[in-house]
Amino acid sequence: MSLASFLARRSLHYGWLVAGLTFLALLVAAGIRSAPGVLIVPLEQDFGWSRATISLAISINLVLYGLIGPFAAAVMERIGIRRTMVFALAFIAIGVGLTTFMSTSWQLVLLWGIIVGSGSGVIALVLGAVVVNRWFVEQQGLVLGILTASTATGQLVFLPMLASVVERFGWRTATLALAGVALAVTPAIALFMRDRPAEVGLRPFGDYSETVELIPPKANSITSTLNKLWQGFKSRDFWLLFSSFFICGASTNGLIGTHLIPACIDHGIPEVKAAGLLAIMGIFDFIGTTISGWLSDRWNNRYLLCWYYGLRGLSLIFLPFSFHFSFYGLSIFAVFYGLDWIATIPPTVRLVANVFGKENVGVMFGWIVAGHQLALVST
């Protein structure tokens, strides 16, 4: 009996297993990508590098994380989701593991900036969008909300654990542990991940039609990706979504994800305690983004985005004053900001699908995510 049949006899669609594996991969990749927020101070102390030097590697990582996305979506169409994920996770593990042997700043730029940045750009938000649009017709918003939450929750929950390991055993032990985690999830992806429902004799969850699933022809990855970008350039909706995601990136990972821990240390708050604030954000992000996905199935997604960005602006106005109340004021900020951390993604993906079509979601959303990541460099 196949695994798909075994799950079907228990009223479970194979798509939920695919979503679970995707969630796990996104969680791990996001946690690894966010590690520089904890490693900045230890690297400064160990090597004597300036924060600007370390930030250069982080900036390259963030830019590649965004720019790789649309091309990764095209590669998934060409060689499949499973192979793409396995290669990317192995790439990340190699890059992270080799950082324990580095001795000069250019090696940090190569390993953490280029290699880890490229690998994590594949296991990112675009992957969740592609998986959801292939495997689900019903509950798309809810599933996308959960997968989206994993990308922020992973990085925010990993940070306090990573900070604790760094404090007790050093940054090299912490990076080896991260590489081990990436390698540990790879076999499950290789064994159980599937590219499309048709591979296990199913239709997408909630699709009760009897039409034959049409698989688009395999096009040149680079050419098709750039053609879709040109299509986006001519669309007003693309620029509206791109610019709003630019603001989203600047105000989340760029400002808070990268600089909150160093800012807390500058205000006398210990690193592990500061990382705990990001863990609080991660918990409430999971709640907020999951609810956002549920709402995106039911409410006008344009109005949802207006509310999300407005509430985020209010929380950032409160941030400078929260330091005067020490850890308690920052805790209030963490809860409020966490609920809105990346709740913008489910409605944005739904709008992309509505404007450019379901078959183009991966690449077009990838280019919009590129705007999100380019904003991080500006911060």
PDB file of C-alpha atoms in Angstrom, residues 49-58 105 108-109:
ATOM      1  CA  TRP A  49      35.798  42.844  12.475  1.00  0.00           C
ATOM      2  CA  SER A  50      33.714  45.992  12.409  1.00  0.00           C
ATOM      3  CA  ARG A  51      29.938  45.783  12.411  1.00  0.00           C
ATOM      4  CA  ALA A  52      29.978  47.311   8.924  1.00  0.00           C
ATOM      5  CA  THR A  53      32.144  44.437   7.640  1.00  0.00           C
ATOM      6  CA  ILE A  54      29.830  41.813   9.094  1.00  0.00           C
ATOM      7  CA  SER A  55      26.783  43.710   7.857  1.00  0.00           C
ATOM      8  CA  LEU A  56      28.166  43.522   4.307  1.00  0.00           C
ATOM      9  CA  ALA A  57      27.899  39.718   4.375  1.00  0.00           C
ATOM     10  CA  ILE A  58      24.410  39.970   5.876  1.00  0.00           C
ATOM     11  CA  SER A 105      36.165  38.593   6.342  1.00  0.00           C
ATOM     12  CA  LEU A 108      32.311  35.297   5.712  1.00  0.00           C
ATOM     13  CA  VAL A 109      31.022  37.150   2.654  1.00  0.00           C
TER      14      VAL A 109
END
